[in-house]
PDB file of C-alpha atoms in Angstrom:
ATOM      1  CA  UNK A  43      -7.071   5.317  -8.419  1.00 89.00           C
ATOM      2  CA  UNK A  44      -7.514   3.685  -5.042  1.00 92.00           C
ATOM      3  CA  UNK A  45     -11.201   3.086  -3.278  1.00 95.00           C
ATOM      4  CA  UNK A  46     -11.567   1.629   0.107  1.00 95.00           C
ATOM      5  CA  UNK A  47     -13.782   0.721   2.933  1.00 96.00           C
ATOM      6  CA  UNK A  48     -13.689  -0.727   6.403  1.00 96.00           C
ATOM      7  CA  UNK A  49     -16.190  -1.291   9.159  1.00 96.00           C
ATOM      8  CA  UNK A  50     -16.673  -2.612  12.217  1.00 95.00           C
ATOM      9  CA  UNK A  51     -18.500  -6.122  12.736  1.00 95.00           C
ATOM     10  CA  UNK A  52     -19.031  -6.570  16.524  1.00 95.00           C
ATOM     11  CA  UNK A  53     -19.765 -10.474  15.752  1.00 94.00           C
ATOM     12  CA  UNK A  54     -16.550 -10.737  14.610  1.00 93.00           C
ATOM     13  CA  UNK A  55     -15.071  -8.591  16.880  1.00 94.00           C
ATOM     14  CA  UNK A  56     -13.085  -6.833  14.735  1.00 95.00           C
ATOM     15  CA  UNK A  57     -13.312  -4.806  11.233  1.00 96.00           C
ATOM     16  CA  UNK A  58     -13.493  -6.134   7.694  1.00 97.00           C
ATOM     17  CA  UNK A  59     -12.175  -3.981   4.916  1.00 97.00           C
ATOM     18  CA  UNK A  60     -12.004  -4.101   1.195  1.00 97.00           C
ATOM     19  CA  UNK A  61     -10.455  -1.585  -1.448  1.00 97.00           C
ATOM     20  CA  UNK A  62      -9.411  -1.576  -4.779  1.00 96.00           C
ATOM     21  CA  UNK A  63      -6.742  -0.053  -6.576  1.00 94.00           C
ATOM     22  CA  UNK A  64      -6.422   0.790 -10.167  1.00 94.00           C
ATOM     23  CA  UNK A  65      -3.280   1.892 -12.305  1.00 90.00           C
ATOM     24  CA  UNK A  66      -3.416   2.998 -15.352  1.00 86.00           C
ATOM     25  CA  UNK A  67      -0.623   4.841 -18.100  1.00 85.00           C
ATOM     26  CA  UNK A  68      -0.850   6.386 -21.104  1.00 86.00           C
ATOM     27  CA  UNK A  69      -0.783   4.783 -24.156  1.00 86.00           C
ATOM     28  CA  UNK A  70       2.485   3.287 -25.548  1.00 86.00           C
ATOM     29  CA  UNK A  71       3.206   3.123 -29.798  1.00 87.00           C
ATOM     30  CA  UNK A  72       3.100  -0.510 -30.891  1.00 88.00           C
ATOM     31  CA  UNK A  73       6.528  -1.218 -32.712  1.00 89.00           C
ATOM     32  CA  UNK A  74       7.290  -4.461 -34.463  1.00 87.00           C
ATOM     33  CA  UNK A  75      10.707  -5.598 -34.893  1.00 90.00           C
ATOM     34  CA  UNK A  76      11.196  -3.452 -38.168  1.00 91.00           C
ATOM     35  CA  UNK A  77      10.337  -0.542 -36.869  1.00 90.00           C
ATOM     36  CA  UNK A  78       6.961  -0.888 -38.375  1.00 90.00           C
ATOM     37  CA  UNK A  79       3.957   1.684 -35.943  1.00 89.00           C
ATOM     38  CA  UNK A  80       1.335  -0.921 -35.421  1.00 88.00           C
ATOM     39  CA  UNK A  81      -0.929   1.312 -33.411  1.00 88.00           C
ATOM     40  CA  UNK A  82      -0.969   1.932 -30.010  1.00 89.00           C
ATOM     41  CA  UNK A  83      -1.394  -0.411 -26.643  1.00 86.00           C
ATOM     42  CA  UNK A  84      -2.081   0.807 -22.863  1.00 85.00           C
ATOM     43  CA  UNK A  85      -0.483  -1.482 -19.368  1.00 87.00           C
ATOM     44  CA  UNK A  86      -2.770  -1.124 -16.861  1.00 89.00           C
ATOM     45  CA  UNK A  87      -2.561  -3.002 -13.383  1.00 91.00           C
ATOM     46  CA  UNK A  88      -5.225  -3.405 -10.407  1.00 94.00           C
ATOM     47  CA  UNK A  89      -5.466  -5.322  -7.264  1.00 94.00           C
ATOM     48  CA  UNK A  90      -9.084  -6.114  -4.844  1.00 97.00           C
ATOM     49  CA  UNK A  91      -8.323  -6.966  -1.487  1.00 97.00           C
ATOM     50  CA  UNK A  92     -10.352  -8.145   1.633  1.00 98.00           C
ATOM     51  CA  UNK A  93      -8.697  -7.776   5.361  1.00 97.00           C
ATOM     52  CA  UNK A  94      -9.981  -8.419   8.724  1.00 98.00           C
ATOM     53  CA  UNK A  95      -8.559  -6.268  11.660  1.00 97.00           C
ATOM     54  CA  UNK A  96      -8.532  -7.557  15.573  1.00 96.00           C
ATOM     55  CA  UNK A  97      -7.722  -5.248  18.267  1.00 94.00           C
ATOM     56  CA  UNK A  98      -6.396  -6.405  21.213  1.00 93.00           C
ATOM     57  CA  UNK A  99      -6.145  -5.467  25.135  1.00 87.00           C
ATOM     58  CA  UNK A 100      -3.656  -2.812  25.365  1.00 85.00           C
ATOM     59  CA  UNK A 101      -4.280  -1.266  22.615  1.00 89.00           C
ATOM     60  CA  UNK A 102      -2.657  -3.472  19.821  1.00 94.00           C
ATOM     61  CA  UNK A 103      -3.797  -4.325  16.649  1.00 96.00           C
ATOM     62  CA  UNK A 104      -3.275  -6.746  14.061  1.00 97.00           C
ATOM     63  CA  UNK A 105      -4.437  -7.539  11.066  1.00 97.00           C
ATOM     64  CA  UNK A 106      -4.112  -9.562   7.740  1.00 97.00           C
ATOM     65  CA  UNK A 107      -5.140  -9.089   4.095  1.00 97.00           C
ATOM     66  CA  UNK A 108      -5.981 -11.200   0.702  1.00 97.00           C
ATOM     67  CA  UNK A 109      -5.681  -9.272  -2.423  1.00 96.00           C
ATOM     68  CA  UNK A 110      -5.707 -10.597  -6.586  1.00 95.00           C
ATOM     69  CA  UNK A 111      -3.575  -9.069  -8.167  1.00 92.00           C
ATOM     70  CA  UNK A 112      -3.827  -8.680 -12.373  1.00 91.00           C
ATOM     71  CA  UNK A 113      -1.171  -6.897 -14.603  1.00 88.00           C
ATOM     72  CA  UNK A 114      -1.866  -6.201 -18.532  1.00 86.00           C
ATOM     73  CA  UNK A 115       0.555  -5.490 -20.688  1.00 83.00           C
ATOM     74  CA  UNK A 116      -0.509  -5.329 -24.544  1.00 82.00           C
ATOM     75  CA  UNK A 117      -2.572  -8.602 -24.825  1.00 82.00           C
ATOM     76  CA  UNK A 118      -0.876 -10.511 -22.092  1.00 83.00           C
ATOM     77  CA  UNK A 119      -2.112 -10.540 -19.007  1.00 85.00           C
ATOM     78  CA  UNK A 120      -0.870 -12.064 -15.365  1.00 86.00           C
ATOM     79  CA  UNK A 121      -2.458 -12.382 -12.292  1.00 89.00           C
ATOM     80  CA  UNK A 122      -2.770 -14.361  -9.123  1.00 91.00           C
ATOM     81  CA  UNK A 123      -3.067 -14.115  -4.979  1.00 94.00           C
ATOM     82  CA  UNK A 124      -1.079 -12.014  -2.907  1.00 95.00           C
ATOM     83  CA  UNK A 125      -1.308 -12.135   1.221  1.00 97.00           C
ATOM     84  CA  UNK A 126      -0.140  -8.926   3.381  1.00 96.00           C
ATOM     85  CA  UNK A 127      -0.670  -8.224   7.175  1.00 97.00           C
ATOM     86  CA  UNK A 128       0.678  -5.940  10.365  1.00 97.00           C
ATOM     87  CA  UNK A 129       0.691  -5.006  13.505  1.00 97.00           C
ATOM     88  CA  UNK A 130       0.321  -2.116  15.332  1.00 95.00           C
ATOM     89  CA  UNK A 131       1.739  -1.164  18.825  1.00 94.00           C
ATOM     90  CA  UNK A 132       0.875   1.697  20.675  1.00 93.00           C
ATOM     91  CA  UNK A 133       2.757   3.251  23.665  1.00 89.00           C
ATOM     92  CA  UNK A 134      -0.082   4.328  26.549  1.00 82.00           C
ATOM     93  CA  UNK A 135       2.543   6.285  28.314  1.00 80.00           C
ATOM     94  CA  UNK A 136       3.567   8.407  25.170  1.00 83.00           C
ATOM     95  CA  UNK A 137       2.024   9.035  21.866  1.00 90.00           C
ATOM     96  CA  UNK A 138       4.592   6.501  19.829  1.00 93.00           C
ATOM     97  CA  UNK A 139       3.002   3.560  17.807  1.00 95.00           C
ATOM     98  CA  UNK A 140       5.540   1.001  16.391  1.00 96.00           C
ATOM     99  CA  UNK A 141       4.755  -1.284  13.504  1.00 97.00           C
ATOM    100  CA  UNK A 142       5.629  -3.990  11.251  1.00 97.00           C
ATOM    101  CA  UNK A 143       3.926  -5.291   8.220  1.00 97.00           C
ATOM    102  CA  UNK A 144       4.867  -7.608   5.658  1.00 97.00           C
ATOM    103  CA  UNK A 145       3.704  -6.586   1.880  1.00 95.00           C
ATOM    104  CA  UNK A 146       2.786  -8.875  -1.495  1.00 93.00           C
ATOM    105  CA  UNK A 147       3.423 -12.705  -0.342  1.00 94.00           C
ATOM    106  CA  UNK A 148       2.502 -14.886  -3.192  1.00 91.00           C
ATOM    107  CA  UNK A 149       3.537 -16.893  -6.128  1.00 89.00           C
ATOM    108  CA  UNK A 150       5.733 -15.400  -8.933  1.00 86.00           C
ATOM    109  CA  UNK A 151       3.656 -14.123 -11.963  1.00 83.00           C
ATOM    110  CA  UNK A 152       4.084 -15.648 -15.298  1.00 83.00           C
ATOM    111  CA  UNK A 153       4.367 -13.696 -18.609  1.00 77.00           C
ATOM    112  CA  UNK A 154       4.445 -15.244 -21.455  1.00 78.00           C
ATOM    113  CA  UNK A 155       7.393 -17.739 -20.376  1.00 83.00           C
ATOM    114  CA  UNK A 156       9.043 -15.987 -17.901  1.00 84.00           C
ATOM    115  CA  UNK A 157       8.159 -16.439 -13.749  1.00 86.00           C
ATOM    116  CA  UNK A 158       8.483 -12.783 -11.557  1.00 84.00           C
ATOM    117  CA  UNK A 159       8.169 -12.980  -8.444  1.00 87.00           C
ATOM    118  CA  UNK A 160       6.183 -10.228  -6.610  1.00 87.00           C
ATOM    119  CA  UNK A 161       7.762  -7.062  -4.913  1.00 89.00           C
ATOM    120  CA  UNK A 162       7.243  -8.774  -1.275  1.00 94.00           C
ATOM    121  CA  UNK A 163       8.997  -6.672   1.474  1.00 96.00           C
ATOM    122  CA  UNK A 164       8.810  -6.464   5.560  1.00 97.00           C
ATOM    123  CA  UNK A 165       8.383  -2.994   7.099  1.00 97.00           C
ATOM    124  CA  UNK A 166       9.055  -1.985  10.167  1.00 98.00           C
ATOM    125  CA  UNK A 167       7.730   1.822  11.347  1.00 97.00           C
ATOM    126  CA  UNK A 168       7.316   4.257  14.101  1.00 96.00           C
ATOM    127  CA  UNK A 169       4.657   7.491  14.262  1.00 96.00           C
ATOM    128  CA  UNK A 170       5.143   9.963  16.767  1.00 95.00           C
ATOM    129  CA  UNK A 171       2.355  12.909  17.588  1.00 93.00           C
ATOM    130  CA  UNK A 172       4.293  15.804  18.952  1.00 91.00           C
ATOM    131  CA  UNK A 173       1.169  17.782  20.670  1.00 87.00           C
ATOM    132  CA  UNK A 174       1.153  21.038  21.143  1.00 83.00           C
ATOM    133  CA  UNK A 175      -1.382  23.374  23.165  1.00 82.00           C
ATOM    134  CA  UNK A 176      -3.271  24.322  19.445  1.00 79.00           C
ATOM    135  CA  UNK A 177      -1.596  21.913  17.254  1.00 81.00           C
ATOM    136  CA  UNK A 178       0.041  18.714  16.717  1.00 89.00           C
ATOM    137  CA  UNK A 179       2.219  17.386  14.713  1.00 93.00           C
ATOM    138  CA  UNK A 180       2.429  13.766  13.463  1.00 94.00           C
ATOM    139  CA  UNK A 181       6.075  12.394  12.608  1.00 96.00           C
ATOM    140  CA  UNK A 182       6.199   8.796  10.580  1.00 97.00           C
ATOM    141  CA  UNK A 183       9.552   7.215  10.183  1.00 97.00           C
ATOM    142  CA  UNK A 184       9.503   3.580   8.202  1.00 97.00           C
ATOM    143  CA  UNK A 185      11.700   1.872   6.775  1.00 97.00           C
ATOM    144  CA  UNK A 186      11.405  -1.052   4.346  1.00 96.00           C
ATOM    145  CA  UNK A 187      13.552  -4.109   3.350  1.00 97.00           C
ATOM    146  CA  UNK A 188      12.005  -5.333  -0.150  1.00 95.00           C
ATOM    147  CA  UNK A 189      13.106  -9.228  -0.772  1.00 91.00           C
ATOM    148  CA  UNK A 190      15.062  -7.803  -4.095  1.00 88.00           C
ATOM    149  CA  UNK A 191      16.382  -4.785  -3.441  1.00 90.00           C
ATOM    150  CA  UNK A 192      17.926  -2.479  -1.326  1.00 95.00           C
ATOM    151  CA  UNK A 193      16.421  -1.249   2.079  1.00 96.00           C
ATOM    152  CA  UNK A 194      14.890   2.431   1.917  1.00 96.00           C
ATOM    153  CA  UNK A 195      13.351   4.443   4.617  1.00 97.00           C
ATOM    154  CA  UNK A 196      10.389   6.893   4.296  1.00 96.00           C
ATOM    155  CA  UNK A 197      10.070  10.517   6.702  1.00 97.00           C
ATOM    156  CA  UNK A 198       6.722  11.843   6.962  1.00 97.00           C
ATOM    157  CA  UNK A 199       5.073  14.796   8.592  1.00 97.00           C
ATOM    158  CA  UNK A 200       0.857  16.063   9.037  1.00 95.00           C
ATOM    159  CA  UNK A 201      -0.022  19.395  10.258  1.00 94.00           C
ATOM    160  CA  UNK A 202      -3.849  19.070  10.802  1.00 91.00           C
ATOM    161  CA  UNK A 203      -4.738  22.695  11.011  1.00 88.00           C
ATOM    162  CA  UNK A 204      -9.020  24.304  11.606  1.00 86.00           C
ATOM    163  CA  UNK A 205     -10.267  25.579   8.630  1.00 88.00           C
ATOM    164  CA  UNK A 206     -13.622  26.363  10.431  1.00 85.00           C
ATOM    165  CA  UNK A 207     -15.776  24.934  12.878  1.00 85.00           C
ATOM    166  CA  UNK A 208     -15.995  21.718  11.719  1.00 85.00           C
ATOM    167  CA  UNK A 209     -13.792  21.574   8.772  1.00 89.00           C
ATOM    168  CA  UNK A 210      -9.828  20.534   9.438  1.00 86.00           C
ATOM    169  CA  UNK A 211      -7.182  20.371   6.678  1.00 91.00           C
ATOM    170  CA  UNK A 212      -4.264  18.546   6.794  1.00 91.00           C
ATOM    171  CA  UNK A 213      -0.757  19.445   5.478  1.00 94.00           C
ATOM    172  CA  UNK A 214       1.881  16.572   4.869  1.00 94.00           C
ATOM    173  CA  UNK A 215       5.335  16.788   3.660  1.00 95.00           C
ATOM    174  CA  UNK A 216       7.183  13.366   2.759  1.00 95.00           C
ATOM    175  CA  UNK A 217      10.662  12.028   2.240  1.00 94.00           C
ATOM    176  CA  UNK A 218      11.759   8.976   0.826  1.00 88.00           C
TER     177      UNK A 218
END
């Protein structure tokens, strides 16, 4: 479950935003080391964050985030700080906007005895609107370089199409 919300605060000349985001499993069977059912136990995770956005002449953007993060599995729990931030780029002469953001900076997590260090990863994307005389299209390419792990890339597409005179719905088709 995700929630979020941004607006604009001319004083700061910029935009503070917060969101949270909740996830959530079934249930798991609690085994002991005989193989004895003890019941049942659920892992649930969930992470509140607070940015600030700045645009800038030209166009660009930037921006930078604080987030806790809190992971529960059984009766142990873990949690701690985590920093992200970006930058967006727009092309005036063509509708291209390049990126790069950097995801989950922070301390490793303890559980029980054991440090793990957070999924932290730099991105680096590119969106492209094709427009059309009716329609656009919007084309997303990204791809990602996690600190453990190998790099991936993500392919996106949106098809905002009328559904009435003031309604619009969107179709997207990913890739990664």
């Amino acid at each position: 479950d995700h929630l979020a919300y941004a607006h604009p605060v001319p004083a700061l000349k910029g935009t503070l935003g917060a969101s949270m985001t909740l996830y959530y499993q079934d249930s798991l069977d609690l085994v002991s080391n005989t193989n004895q059912n003890l019941g049942r136990y659920s892992v649930h995770s969930e992470a509140w964050s607070l940015g600030y956005a700045h645009p800038f002449e030209g166009g660009a953007s930037a921006g930078l985030g604080v987030k806790y993060v809190q992971e529960t599995i059984y009766d142990r729990r873990s949690g701690g700080p985590a920093f992200d931030g970006g930058a967006l780029f727009p092309f005036k002469e063509r509708p291209l906007v390049v990126s790069a953001v950097f995801r989950n900076l922070g301390p490793s997590r303890r559980f029980i005895n054991v440090d793990e260090d957070l999924p932290a990863e730099l991105a680096f994307g590119l969106a492209y609107d094709w427009k059309g005389e009716k329609h656009s299209l919007l084309s997303s390419l990204e791809a990602g370089f996690p600190y453990y792990g190998a790099p991936y890339a993500k392919l996106g597409f949106e098809l905002p199409v009328p559904v009435g005179e003031a309604a619009r719905a969107a179709f997207r088709l990913g890739f990664k």
